[in-house]
Amino acid sequence: MEKKYNITMKTTSIKTIGILTSGGDAPGLNAAIRALCISGKNKYGMKFIGIKDGYRGLIDNDTFKMDKLDFSGMISEGGTILGTSRVKPFKNPKPDPKSGLLPVEAIKETFKKNKLDALVCLGGNGTNTTASLLYEAGFNVIGLPKTIDNDIVGTEETFGFHTAIDIATDGINVIRTTAKSHGRAMVVEIMGHKVGWLGLYAGVAGNADVILLPEIPYDIEKLSAFIKERYEQQGYVIIACSEGALDIEEAKLGKKDFKKARLDMSQSVAFRVAQEIEAATGIETRTSVLGYLQRGGSPSAYDKLLATELGSAAADFLANKDFGKLVGMQEGRITGIPLSIVADKIKTVDEDAVMLRTARDLGICFGD
Ligand code: F6P
């Protein structure tokens, strides 16, 4: 492929590393940063430079030395000590009004000023797509998979996902008691962006009666028939509704019309679903949007361990100059997945997903 930018990085030993976190925060980011810094220092004598607020800090040279940081306790801290943003340096790039530099040129300056040999980008799809473009441009880059959505292609696991499952599962459990007391249908909205992994896993773990996923458009007639029947049996119904859920009519719309339809509704999808259910069944229906609770707070033990393993392994990838890779998991093993495979794609729930097959076997309704 013809190179768009002319950036050549030195190939001697890799000693000074920049780290950034980008996109929505997720529990496990600090655990991964801590493991990377400790392993990199202990094994390879690496030094680390923190880059603030994701790609924003990389463009603006907003950096600090991490060698004085106290890593004790950091494994349990939620959020990210580096801050984050959703800045995308390759999306409609414009020269900086003061310096006249394009974002990629400013990034080159940041690399120079901080004497960076390589960069580690911790984030989800958007972050790793940018990491891939930076690598293509000639920078030494690796990625680490963070997202509560678990939607990164090429890796079976992303840190943050399991903590969010735990929180969303607790949310569903808490809702159950009030649903039961009042004899209501309850629609619990679960994050996940355009995919249903979080809704599916939390829905099964939380013993939801219905799970709505973006990958399986629901038919309101089938959905309400199931809800009526379940209500007659147990006196209440729990619907775990992914934030990206859609009905069979919306599924037919093009991207633009779909966005317009959603704007017209101007509310979380769960409210719309609740209105439809109440109108079709006559059952009093309420909504709870779990929202940002799902990615706040400390990581679960599972995510602490996953983030620690991946963060620590990232030091080996750097030392081996194994750039252009996402340090992910395949068949339970740490694997380097080319960023070009990860970029611009999302991992969706398909009918072969074990958890989906299990949920169908359990009689959970998906409204299809
Ligand atoms: O990607 C993680 C995520 O929490 C999604 O589940 C959600 O759709 C989105 O981020 C929310 O983003 P923001 O923090 O920009 O509102």
mmCIF file of C-alpha atoms and ligand atoms in Angstrom:
data_model
loop_
_atom_site.group_PDB
_atom_site.id
_atom_site.type_symbol
_atom_site.label_atom_id
_atom_site.label_comp_id
_atom_site.label_asym_id
_atom_site.label_seq_id
_atom_site.Cartn_x
_atom_site.Cartn_y
_atom_site.Cartn_z
ATOM 1 C CA MET A 1 0.000 0.000 0.000
ATOM 2 C CA GLU A 2 1.268 3.486 -0.830
ATOM 3 C CA LYS A 3 2.187 5.428 2.317
ATOM 4 C CA LYS A 4 0.203 8.607 2.819
ATOM 5 C CA TYR A 5 2.591 10.102 5.384
ATOM 6 C CA ASN A 6 6.331 10.005 5.485
ATOM 7 C CA ILE A 7 7.099 9.108 9.078
ATOM 8 C CA THR A 8 10.064 6.877 9.855
ATOM 9 C CA MET A 9 10.683 5.760 13.397
ATOM 10 C CA LYS A 10 14.002 4.543 14.733
ATOM 11 C CA THR A 11 14.355 0.844 15.225
ATOM 12 C CA THR A 12 16.944 0.683 18.002
ATOM 13 C CA SER A 13 15.802 -0.508 21.439
ATOM 14 C CA ILE A 14 12.415 0.636 22.614
ATOM 15 C CA LYS A 15 12.828 2.588 25.848
ATOM 16 C CA THR A 16 10.428 5.521 26.034
ATOM 17 C CA ILE A 17 6.770 4.734 25.648
ATOM 18 C CA GLY A 18 3.757 7.019 25.430
ATOM 19 C CA ILE A 19 0.461 5.772 26.839
ATOM 20 C CA LEU A 20 -3.008 7.127 26.130
ATOM 21 C CA THR A 21 -6.579 6.108 26.867
ATOM 22 C CA SER A 22 -9.293 7.137 24.429
ATOM 23 C CA GLY A 23 -13.059 6.714 23.958
ATOM 24 C CA GLY A 24 -15.513 5.936 26.775
ATOM 25 C CA ASP A 25 -13.735 5.020 30.003
ATOM 26 C CA ALA A 26 -14.056 1.497 31.383
ATOM 27 C CA PRO A 27 -13.059 -0.309 34.566
ATOM 28 C CA GLY A 28 -9.659 -1.972 34.105
ATOM 29 C CA LEU A 29 -7.883 0.871 32.298
ATOM 30 C CA ASN A 30 -5.768 1.780 35.328
ATOM 31 C CA ALA A 31 -5.029 -1.880 36.039
ATOM 32 C CA ALA A 32 -3.709 -2.266 32.466
ATOM 33 C CA ILE A 33 -1.641 0.946 32.675
ATOM 34 C CA ARG A 34 -0.163 -0.158 36.000
ATOM 35 C CA ALA A 35 0.764 -3.634 34.693
ATOM 36 C CA LEU A 36 2.330 -2.178 31.542
ATOM 37 C CA CYS A 37 4.440 0.353 33.468
ATOM 38 C CA ILE A 38 5.602 -2.100 36.143
ATOM 39 C CA SER A 39 6.407 -4.941 33.697
ATOM 40 C CA GLY A 40 8.015 -2.590 31.172
ATOM 41 C CA LYS A 41 10.238 -1.054 33.843
ATOM 42 C CA ASN A 42 11.140 -4.319 35.596
ATOM 43 C CA LYS A 43 11.796 -6.409 32.497
ATOM 44 C CA TYR A 44 13.110 -3.887 29.999
ATOM 45 C CA GLY A 45 14.013 -0.682 31.863
ATOM 46 C CA MET A 46 11.338 1.211 29.930
ATOM 47 C CA LYS A 47 10.170 4.716 30.829
ATOM 48 C CA PHE A 48 6.598 5.852 30.357
ATOM 49 C CA ILE A 49 5.071 9.161 29.348
ATOM 50 C CA GLY A 50 1.391 9.716 30.126
ATOM 51 C CA ILE A 51 -0.612 11.452 27.411
ATOM 52 C CA LYS A 52 -3.657 13.285 28.712
ATOM 53 C CA ASP A 53 -7.196 12.915 27.311
ATOM 54 C CA GLY A 54 -6.492 10.473 24.517
ATOM 55 C CA TYR A 55 -5.584 11.714 21.048
ATOM 56 C CA ARG A 56 -6.306 15.296 22.153
ATOM 57 C CA GLY A 57 -3.189 15.236 24.357
ATOM 58 C CA LEU A 58 -1.171 13.492 21.642
ATOM 59 C CA ILE A 59 -1.945 16.328 19.218
ATOM 60 C CA ASP A 60 -1.455 19.095 21.827
ATOM 61 C CA ASN A 61 1.651 17.559 23.431
ATOM 62 C CA ASP A 62 -0.138 17.436 26.785
ATOM 63 C CA THR A 63 2.091 14.895 28.496
ATOM 64 C CA PHE A 64 3.761 14.051 31.816
ATOM 65 C CA LYS A 65 6.425 11.666 33.081
ATOM 66 C CA MET A 66 4.938 8.638 34.813
ATOM 67 C CA ASP A 67 8.053 7.500 36.705
ATOM 68 C CA LYS A 68 7.048 9.218 39.964
ATOM 69 C CA LEU A 69 3.540 7.727 39.966
ATOM 70 C CA ASP A 70 2.449 5.635 42.903
ATOM 71 C CA PHE A 71 1.015 2.450 41.439
ATOM 72 C CA SER A 72 -0.146 1.008 44.759
ATOM 73 C CA GLY A 73 -3.894 0.617 44.770
ATOM 74 C CA MET A 74 -4.171 1.549 41.110
ATOM 75 C CA ILE A 75 -5.318 -1.945 40.130
ATOM 76 C CA SER A 76 -8.641 -1.225 41.851
ATOM 77 C CA GLU A 77 -9.204 2.321 40.636
ATOM 78 C CA GLY A 78 -11.993 2.840 38.126
ATOM 79 C CA GLY A 79 -11.867 5.369 35.271
ATOM 80 C CA THR A 80 -8.503 6.371 33.828
ATOM 81 C CA ILE A 81 -5.717 8.346 35.489
ATOM 82 C CA LEU A 82 -4.825 9.694 32.031
ATOM 83 C CA GLY A 83 -8.240 11.156 31.223
ATOM 84 C CA THR A 84 -9.961 10.440 27.932
ATOM 85 C CA SER A 85 -11.661 12.076 24.960
ATOM 86 C CA ARG A 86 -13.245 11.042 21.691
ATOM 87 C CA VAL A 87 -10.913 13.166 19.514
ATOM 88 C CA LYS A 88 -10.177 11.453 16.154
ATOM 89 C CA PRO A 89 -7.066 12.937 14.492
ATOM 90 C CA PHE A 90 -7.820 11.417 11.077
ATOM 91 C CA LYS A 91 -11.473 12.488 10.882
ATOM 92 C CA ASN A 92 -11.816 15.701 8.834
ATOM 93 C CA PRO A 93 -8.295 16.836 9.759
ATOM 94 C CA LYS A 94 -7.772 20.593 9.827
ATOM 95 C CA PRO A 95 -4.521 22.527 10.391
ATOM 96 C CA ASP A 96 -4.144 24.051 13.847
ATOM 97 C CA PRO A 97 -4.894 27.824 13.552
ATOM 98 C CA LYS A 98 -1.721 28.719 15.523
ATOM 99 C CA SER A 99 0.916 26.252 14.328
ATOM 100 C CA GLY A 100 -0.580 25.451 10.944
ATOM 101 C CA LEU A 101 0.170 21.776 11.604
ATOM 102 C CA LEU A 102 -2.208 19.003 10.637
ATOM 103 C CA PRO A 103 -3.004 16.630 13.539
ATOM 104 C CA VAL A 104 -0.687 13.929 12.190
ATOM 105 C CA GLU A 105 2.149 16.462 11.911
ATOM 106 C CA ALA A 106 1.491 17.674 15.445
ATOM 107 C CA ILE A 107 1.619 14.043 16.618
ATOM 108 C CA LYS A 108 5.009 13.682 14.949
ATOM 109 C CA GLU A 109 6.162 16.710 16.978
ATOM 110 C CA THR A 110 4.861 15.185 20.213
ATOM 111 C CA PHE A 111 6.788 11.987 19.459
ATOM 112 C CA LYS A 112 9.945 14.062 18.878
ATOM 113 C CA LYS A 113 9.572 16.342 21.926
ATOM 114 C CA ASN A 114 9.008 13.408 24.258
ATOM 115 C CA LYS A 115 11.545 11.151 22.500
ATOM 116 C CA LEU A 116 8.872 8.490 22.178
ATOM 117 C CA ASP A 117 9.982 5.178 20.698
ATOM 118 C CA ALA A 118 6.450 3.822 20.680
ATOM 119 C CA LEU A 119 2.862 4.500 21.687
ATOM 120 C CA VAL A 120 0.308 2.299 23.450
ATOM 121 C CA CYS A 121 -3.347 3.172 22.799
ATOM 122 C CA LEU A 122 -5.914 1.719 25.197
ATOM 123 C CA GLY A 123 -9.428 1.850 23.864
ATOM 124 C CA GLY A 124 -12.269 0.433 21.833
ATOM 125 C CA ASN A 125 -13.082 0.373 18.133
ATOM 126 C CA GLY A 126 -12.532 4.061 17.422
ATOM 127 C CA THR A 127 -9.276 4.161 19.389
ATOM 128 C CA ASN A 128 -7.851 1.106 17.673
ATOM 129 C CA THR A 129 -8.969 2.324 14.249
ATOM 130 C CA THR A 130 -6.950 5.497 14.871
ATOM 131 C CA ALA A 131 -4.067 3.396 16.222
ATOM 132 C CA SER A 132 -4.138 1.439 12.962
ATOM 133 C CA LEU A 133 -4.013 4.661 10.914
ATOM 134 C CA LEU A 134 -1.097 5.936 13.017
ATOM 135 C CA TYR A 135 0.740 2.675 12.414
ATOM 136 C CA GLU A 136 0.054 2.924 8.674
ATOM 137 C CA ALA A 137 1.399 6.471 8.810
ATOM 138 C CA GLY A 138 4.700 5.118 10.155
ATOM 139 C CA PHE A 139 4.443 5.408 13.957
ATOM 140 C CA ASN A 140 5.344 2.512 16.288
ATOM 141 C CA VAL A 141 1.966 1.732 17.846
ATOM 142 C CA ILE A 142 0.200 -1.080 19.650
ATOM 143 C CA GLY A 143 -3.371 -1.245 20.990
ATOM 144 C CA LEU A 144 -5.034 -2.718 24.074
ATOM 145 C CA PRO A 145 -8.728 -3.723 24.028
ATOM 146 C CA LYS A 146 -10.874 -1.789 26.466
ATOM 147 C CA THR A 147 -14.641 -1.526 26.214
ATOM 148 C CA ILE A 148 -17.727 -2.481 28.164
ATOM 149 C CA ASP A 149 -19.334 -3.276 24.781
ATOM 150 C CA ASN A 150 -17.016 -6.250 23.960
ATOM 151 C CA ASP A 151 -17.357 -5.387 20.291
ATOM 152 C CA ILE A 152 -13.716 -5.394 19.117
ATOM 153 C CA VAL A 153 -13.079 -7.741 16.212
ATOM 154 C CA GLY A 154 -10.243 -10.269 16.629
ATOM 155 C CA THR A 155 -10.239 -10.532 20.433
ATOM 156 C CA GLU A 156 -12.572 -12.692 22.497
ATOM 157 C CA GLU A 157 -12.253 -10.424 25.481
ATOM 158 C CA THR A 158 -12.087 -6.747 26.297
ATOM 159 C CA PHE A 159 -11.548 -5.406 29.797
ATOM 160 C CA GLY A 160 -14.453 -3.500 31.297
ATOM 161 C CA PHE A 161 -17.014 -5.920 29.850
ATOM 162 C CA HIS A 162 -17.235 -8.245 32.842
ATOM 163 C CA THR A 163 -17.513 -5.429 35.368
ATOM 164 C CA ALA A 164 -20.356 -3.943 33.332
ATOM 165 C CA ILE A 165 -22.077 -7.353 33.199
ATOM 166 C CA ASP A 166 -21.863 -7.561 36.996
ATOM 167 C CA ILE A 167 -23.331 -4.081 37.437
ATOM 168 C CA ALA A 168 -26.103 -4.553 34.864
ATOM 169 C CA THR A 169 -26.962 -7.962 36.346
ATOM 170 C CA ASP A 170 -27.289 -6.370 39.795
ATOM 171 C CA GLY A 171 -29.465 -3.688 38.196
ATOM 172 C CA ILE A 172 -31.846 -6.270 36.757
ATOM 173 C CA ASN A 173 -31.977 -8.130 40.090
ATOM 174 C CA VAL A 174 -32.845 -4.963 41.984
ATOM 175 C CA ILE A 175 -35.584 -4.099 39.487
ATOM 176 C CA ARG A 176 -37.098 -7.567 39.883
ATOM 177 C CA THR A 177 -38.300 -6.998 43.458
ATOM 178 C CA THR A 178 -40.155 -3.800 42.624
ATOM 179 C CA ALA A 179 -41.537 -5.321 39.400
ATOM 180 C CA LYS A 180 -42.899 -8.213 41.454
ATOM 181 C CA SER A 181 -44.381 -6.022 44.204
ATOM 182 C CA HIS A 182 -46.246 -3.806 41.735
ATOM 183 C CA GLY A 183 -47.086 -6.465 39.158
ATOM 184 C CA ARG A 184 -45.466 -4.528 36.352
ATOM 185 C CA ALA A 185 -43.456 -5.070 33.221
ATOM 186 C CA MET A 186 -40.073 -3.397 33.574
ATOM 187 C CA VAL A 187 -37.843 -2.426 30.677
ATOM 188 C CA VAL A 188 -34.209 -2.163 31.818
ATOM 189 C CA GLU A 189 -31.987 -0.407 29.306
ATOM 190 C CA ILE A 190 -28.443 -1.727 29.064
ATOM 191 C CA MET A 191 -25.489 -0.093 27.283
ATOM 192 C CA GLY A 192 -23.569 -1.733 24.456
ATOM 193 C CA HIS A 193 -23.647 0.854 21.686
ATOM 194 C CA LYS A 194 -24.546 -0.877 18.399
ATOM 195 C CA VAL A 195 -24.136 -4.443 19.674
ATOM 196 C CA GLY A 196 -25.918 -6.657 22.172
ATOM 197 C CA TRP A 197 -23.126 -8.495 24.042
ATOM 198 C CA LEU A 198 -23.692 -6.657 27.308
ATOM 199 C CA GLY A 199 -27.488 -6.889 27.043
ATOM 200 C CA LEU A 200 -27.261 -10.606 26.270
ATOM 201 C CA TYR A 201 -24.846 -11.544 29.073
ATOM 202 C CA ALA A 202 -26.490 -9.354 31.716
ATOM 203 C CA GLY A 203 -29.947 -10.455 30.543
ATOM 204 C CA VAL A 204 -29.085 -14.136 30.982
ATOM 205 C CA ALA A 205 -27.239 -13.603 34.296
ATOM 206 C CA GLY A 206 -30.080 -11.381 35.566
ATOM 207 C CA ASN A 207 -32.721 -13.956 34.576
ATOM 208 C CA ALA A 208 -34.601 -11.577 32.279
ATOM 209 C CA ASP A 209 -37.700 -12.922 30.548
ATOM 210 C CA VAL A 210 -37.006 -10.983 27.360
ATOM 211 C CA ILE A 211 -33.744 -9.720 25.873
ATOM 212 C CA LEU A 212 -33.780 -7.202 23.027
ATOM 213 C CA LEU A 213 -30.624 -6.891 20.938
ATOM 214 C CA PRO A 214 -29.702 -4.686 17.956
ATOM 215 C CA GLU A 215 -28.753 -7.831 16.042
ATOM 216 C CA ILE A 216 -32.260 -9.342 16.408
ATOM 217 C CA PRO A 217 -34.955 -6.823 15.411
ATOM 218 C CA TYR A 218 -38.112 -7.417 17.421
ATOM 219 C CA ASP A 219 -41.650 -7.815 16.162
ATOM 220 C CA ILE A 220 -43.951 -6.005 18.604
ATOM 221 C CA GLU A 221 -46.784 -8.504 18.014
ATOM 222 C CA LYS A 222 -44.655 -11.516 18.883
ATOM 223 C CA LEU A 223 -43.038 -9.646 21.753
ATOM 224 C CA SER A 224 -46.328 -8.580 23.326
ATOM 225 C CA ALA A 225 -47.858 -12.046 22.919
ATOM 226 C CA PHE A 226 -44.921 -13.516 24.866
ATOM 227 C CA ILE A 227 -45.064 -10.806 27.536
ATOM 228 C CA LYS A 228 -48.821 -11.336 28.084
ATOM 229 C CA GLU A 229 -48.316 -15.065 28.534
ATOM 230 C CA ARG A 230 -45.343 -14.636 30.894
ATOM 231 C CA TYR A 231 -47.271 -12.031 32.891
ATOM 232 C CA GLU A 232 -50.157 -14.428 33.358
ATOM 233 C CA GLN A 233 -47.731 -17.067 34.667
ATOM 234 C CA GLN A 234 -45.608 -15.006 37.079
ATOM 235 C CA GLY A 235 -47.343 -11.644 37.573
ATOM 236 C CA TYR A 236 -44.493 -9.447 36.337
ATOM 237 C CA VAL A 237 -42.074 -9.385 33.397
ATOM 238 C CA ILE A 238 -38.457 -8.217 33.050
ATOM 239 C CA ILE A 239 -37.250 -6.997 29.674
ATOM 240 C CA ALA A 240 -33.477 -6.435 29.266
ATOM 241 C CA CYS A 241 -33.290 -3.950 26.421
ATOM 242 C CA SER A 242 -29.988 -3.095 24.725
ATOM 243 C CA GLU A 243 -29.604 0.614 23.995
ATOM 244 C CA GLY A 244 -29.242 -0.258 20.299
ATOM 245 C CA ALA A 245 -32.402 -2.426 20.130
ATOM 246 C CA LEU A 246 -34.638 -1.865 17.122
ATOM 247 C CA ASP A 247 -37.857 -3.234 15.669
ATOM 248 C CA ILE A 248 -38.391 -4.978 12.339
ATOM 249 C CA GLU A 249 -39.543 -1.749 10.658
ATOM 250 C CA GLU A 250 -36.465 0.204 11.790
ATOM 251 C CA ALA A 251 -34.257 -2.644 10.625
ATOM 252 C CA LYS A 252 -35.478 -1.995 7.078
ATOM 253 C CA LEU A 253 -34.418 1.670 7.185
ATOM 254 C CA GLY A 254 -31.154 2.970 5.772
ATOM 255 C CA LYS A 255 -28.629 4.471 8.195
ATOM 256 C CA LYS A 256 -29.810 8.056 7.581
ATOM 257 C CA ASP A 257 -33.538 7.374 7.971
ATOM 258 C CA PHE A 258 -32.869 5.275 11.038
ATOM 259 C CA LYS A 259 -30.944 8.110 12.679
ATOM 260 C CA LYS A 260 -33.784 10.495 11.796
ATOM 261 C CA ALA A 261 -36.405 8.160 13.251
ATOM 262 C CA ARG A 262 -34.398 7.906 16.475
ATOM 263 C CA LEU A 263 -33.955 11.685 16.668
ATOM 264 C CA ASP A 264 -37.700 12.157 16.283
ATOM 265 C CA MET A 265 -38.177 9.947 19.291
ATOM 266 C CA SER A 266 -35.507 11.937 21.171
ATOM 267 C CA GLN A 267 -35.410 9.475 24.061
ATOM 268 C CA SER A 268 -33.692 6.262 25.051
ATOM 269 C CA VAL A 269 -35.112 3.331 23.137
ATOM 270 C CA ALA A 270 -36.352 1.704 26.364
ATOM 271 C CA PHE A 271 -39.034 4.379 26.815
ATOM 272 C CA ARG A 272 -40.362 3.713 23.336
ATOM 273 C CA VAL A 273 -40.319 -0.051 23.920
ATOM 274 C CA ALA A 274 -42.166 0.401 27.236
ATOM 275 C CA GLN A 275 -44.866 2.541 25.578
ATOM 276 C CA GLU A 276 -45.329 -0.039 22.830
ATOM 277 C CA ILE A 277 -45.565 -2.891 25.325
ATOM 278 C CA GLU A 278 -48.087 -1.067 27.520
ATOM 279 C CA ALA A 279 -50.217 -0.139 24.510
ATOM 280 C CA ALA A 280 -50.156 -3.684 23.105
ATOM 281 C CA THR A 281 -50.631 -5.623 26.365
ATOM 282 C CA GLY A 282 -52.395 -3.275 28.781
ATOM 283 C CA ILE A 283 -49.759 -4.177 31.409
ATOM 284 C CA GLU A 284 -48.432 -1.251 33.418
ATOM 285 C CA THR A 285 -44.869 -0.849 32.173
ATOM 286 C CA ARG A 286 -41.968 1.191 33.576
ATOM 287 C CA THR A 287 -38.453 1.961 32.375
ATOM 288 C CA SER A 288 -35.042 2.081 34.054
ATOM 289 C CA VAL A 289 -31.996 3.240 32.119
ATOM 290 C CA LEU A 290 -28.868 1.919 33.872
ATOM 291 C CA GLY A 291 -26.643 4.270 31.869
ATOM 292 C CA TYR A 292 -23.203 5.321 33.100
ATOM 293 C CA LEU A 293 -23.470 3.286 36.292
ATOM 294 C CA GLN A 294 -22.399 0.417 34.059
ATOM 295 C CA ARG A 295 -18.928 1.737 33.361
ATOM 296 C CA GLY A 296 -18.152 3.476 36.624
ATOM 297 C CA GLY A 297 -16.473 2.242 39.797
ATOM 298 C CA SER A 298 -13.810 -0.375 40.453
ATOM 299 C CA PRO A 299 -13.118 -3.205 38.047
ATOM 300 C CA SER A 300 -14.277 -6.689 39.007
ATOM 301 C CA ALA A 301 -11.574 -9.207 39.932
ATOM 302 C CA TYR A 302 -11.999 -10.729 36.463
ATOM 303 C CA ASP A 303 -11.322 -7.423 34.721
ATOM 304 C CA LYS A 304 -8.425 -6.605 37.048
ATOM 305 C CA LEU A 305 -6.789 -9.882 36.049
ATOM 306 C CA LEU A 306 -7.545 -9.603 32.330
ATOM 307 C CA ALA A 307 -6.299 -6.010 32.164
ATOM 308 C CA THR A 308 -3.194 -6.948 34.141
ATOM 309 C CA GLU A 309 -2.368 -9.864 31.830
ATOM 310 C CA LEU A 310 -2.865 -7.814 28.675
ATOM 311 C CA GLY A 311 -1.079 -4.727 30.042
ATOM 312 C CA SER A 312 1.896 -6.793 31.131
ATOM 313 C CA ALA A 313 2.049 -8.617 27.778
ATOM 314 C CA ALA A 314 2.024 -5.255 25.993
ATOM 315 C CA ALA A 315 5.520 -4.617 27.419
ATOM 316 C CA ASP A 316 6.753 -7.757 25.612
ATOM 317 C CA PHE A 317 5.150 -6.651 22.337
ATOM 318 C CA LEU A 318 6.947 -3.299 22.667
ATOM 319 C CA ALA A 319 10.305 -4.859 23.519
ATOM 320 C CA ASN A 320 9.961 -7.245 20.553
ATOM 321 C CA LYS A 321 9.000 -4.334 18.273
ATOM 322 C CA ASP A 322 5.857 -6.231 17.421
ATOM 323 C CA PHE A 323 4.017 -3.093 16.344
ATOM 324 C CA GLY A 324 0.747 -2.606 14.491
ATOM 325 C CA LYS A 325 -0.972 -5.156 16.764
ATOM 326 C CA LEU A 326 -3.842 -5.224 19.193
ATOM 327 C CA VAL A 327 -2.797 -7.244 22.241
ATOM 328 C CA GLY A 328 -5.911 -9.377 22.624
ATOM 329 C CA MET A 329 -7.172 -12.837 23.511
ATOM 330 C CA GLN A 330 -7.869 -15.730 21.185
ATOM 331 C CA GLU A 331 -8.845 -19.153 22.525
ATOM 332 C CA GLY A 332 -7.754 -18.091 25.983
ATOM 333 C CA ARG A 333 -4.241 -17.065 24.849
ATOM 334 C CA ILE A 334 -2.712 -13.645 24.461
ATOM 335 C CA THR A 335 -2.383 -12.938 20.759
ATOM 336 C CA GLY A 336 -1.312 -10.022 18.603
ATOM 337 C CA ILE A 337 -4.096 -9.202 16.161
ATOM 338 C CA PRO A 338 -3.102 -6.890 13.278
ATOM 339 C CA LEU A 339 -4.711 -3.490 13.844
ATOM 340 C CA SER A 340 -5.674 -3.481 10.162
ATOM 341 C CA ILE A 341 -8.021 -6.413 10.920
ATOM 342 C CA VAL A 342 -9.522 -4.629 13.916
ATOM 343 C CA ALA A 343 -9.950 -1.198 12.311
ATOM 344 C CA ASP A 344 -13.372 0.046 11.225
ATOM 345 C CA LYS A 345 -15.256 -3.111 12.184
ATOM 346 C CA ILE A 346 -17.512 -4.207 15.012
ATOM 347 C CA LYS A 347 -17.982 -7.662 16.486
ATOM 348 C CA THR A 348 -21.696 -8.389 16.637
ATOM 349 C CA VAL A 349 -23.715 -11.154 18.291
ATOM 350 C CA ASP A 350 -24.496 -13.884 15.762
ATOM 351 C CA GLU A 351 -26.705 -16.949 16.039
ATOM 352 C CA ASP A 352 -23.627 -19.129 16.691
ATOM 353 C CA ALA A 353 -22.746 -17.243 19.870
ATOM 354 C CA VAL A 354 -22.865 -19.818 22.678
ATOM 355 C CA MET A 355 -24.644 -17.431 25.049
ATOM 356 C CA LEU A 356 -27.327 -16.663 22.475
ATOM 357 C CA ARG A 357 -27.943 -20.348 21.801
ATOM 358 C CA THR A 358 -28.075 -20.990 25.546
ATOM 359 C CA ALA A 359 -30.542 -18.141 26.058
ATOM 360 C CA ARG A 360 -32.797 -19.487 23.307
ATOM 361 C CA ASP A 361 -32.650 -22.964 24.883
ATOM 362 C CA LEU A 362 -33.709 -21.422 28.192
ATOM 363 C CA GLY A 363 -36.830 -20.013 26.535
ATOM 364 C CA ILE A 364 -35.782 -16.370 26.769
ATOM 365 C CA CYS A 365 -37.733 -14.333 24.220
ATOM 366 C CA PHE A 366 -35.891 -12.136 21.704
ATOM 367 C CA GLY A 367 -39.052 -10.823 20.084
ATOM 368 C CA ASP A 368 -38.342 -12.548 16.745
HETATM 369 O O1 F6P B 1 -18.563 2.376 24.229
HETATM 370 C C1 F6P B 1 -18.910 2.428 25.564
HETATM 371 C C2 F6P B 1 -20.173 3.182 25.743
HETATM 372 O O2 F6P B 1 -20.426 3.263 27.121
HETATM 373 C C3 F6P B 1 -21.380 2.623 24.995
HETATM 374 O O3 F6P B 1 -21.915 1.500 25.623
HETATM 375 C C4 F6P B 1 -22.262 3.832 24.950
HETATM 376 O O4 F6P B 1 -23.132 3.770 23.842
HETATM 377 C C5 F6P B 1 -21.291 4.958 24.755
HETATM 378 O O5 F6P B 1 -20.056 4.503 25.252
HETATM 379 C C6 F6P B 1 -21.646 6.234 25.468
HETATM 380 O O6 F6P B 1 -20.710 7.190 25.105
HETATM 381 P P1 F6P B 1 -20.506 8.625 25.773
HETATM 382 O O7 F6P B 1 -19.677 8.433 27.003
HETATM 383 O O8 F6P B 1 -19.744 9.398 24.739
HETATM 384 O O9 F6P B 1 -21.861 9.152 26.074
#
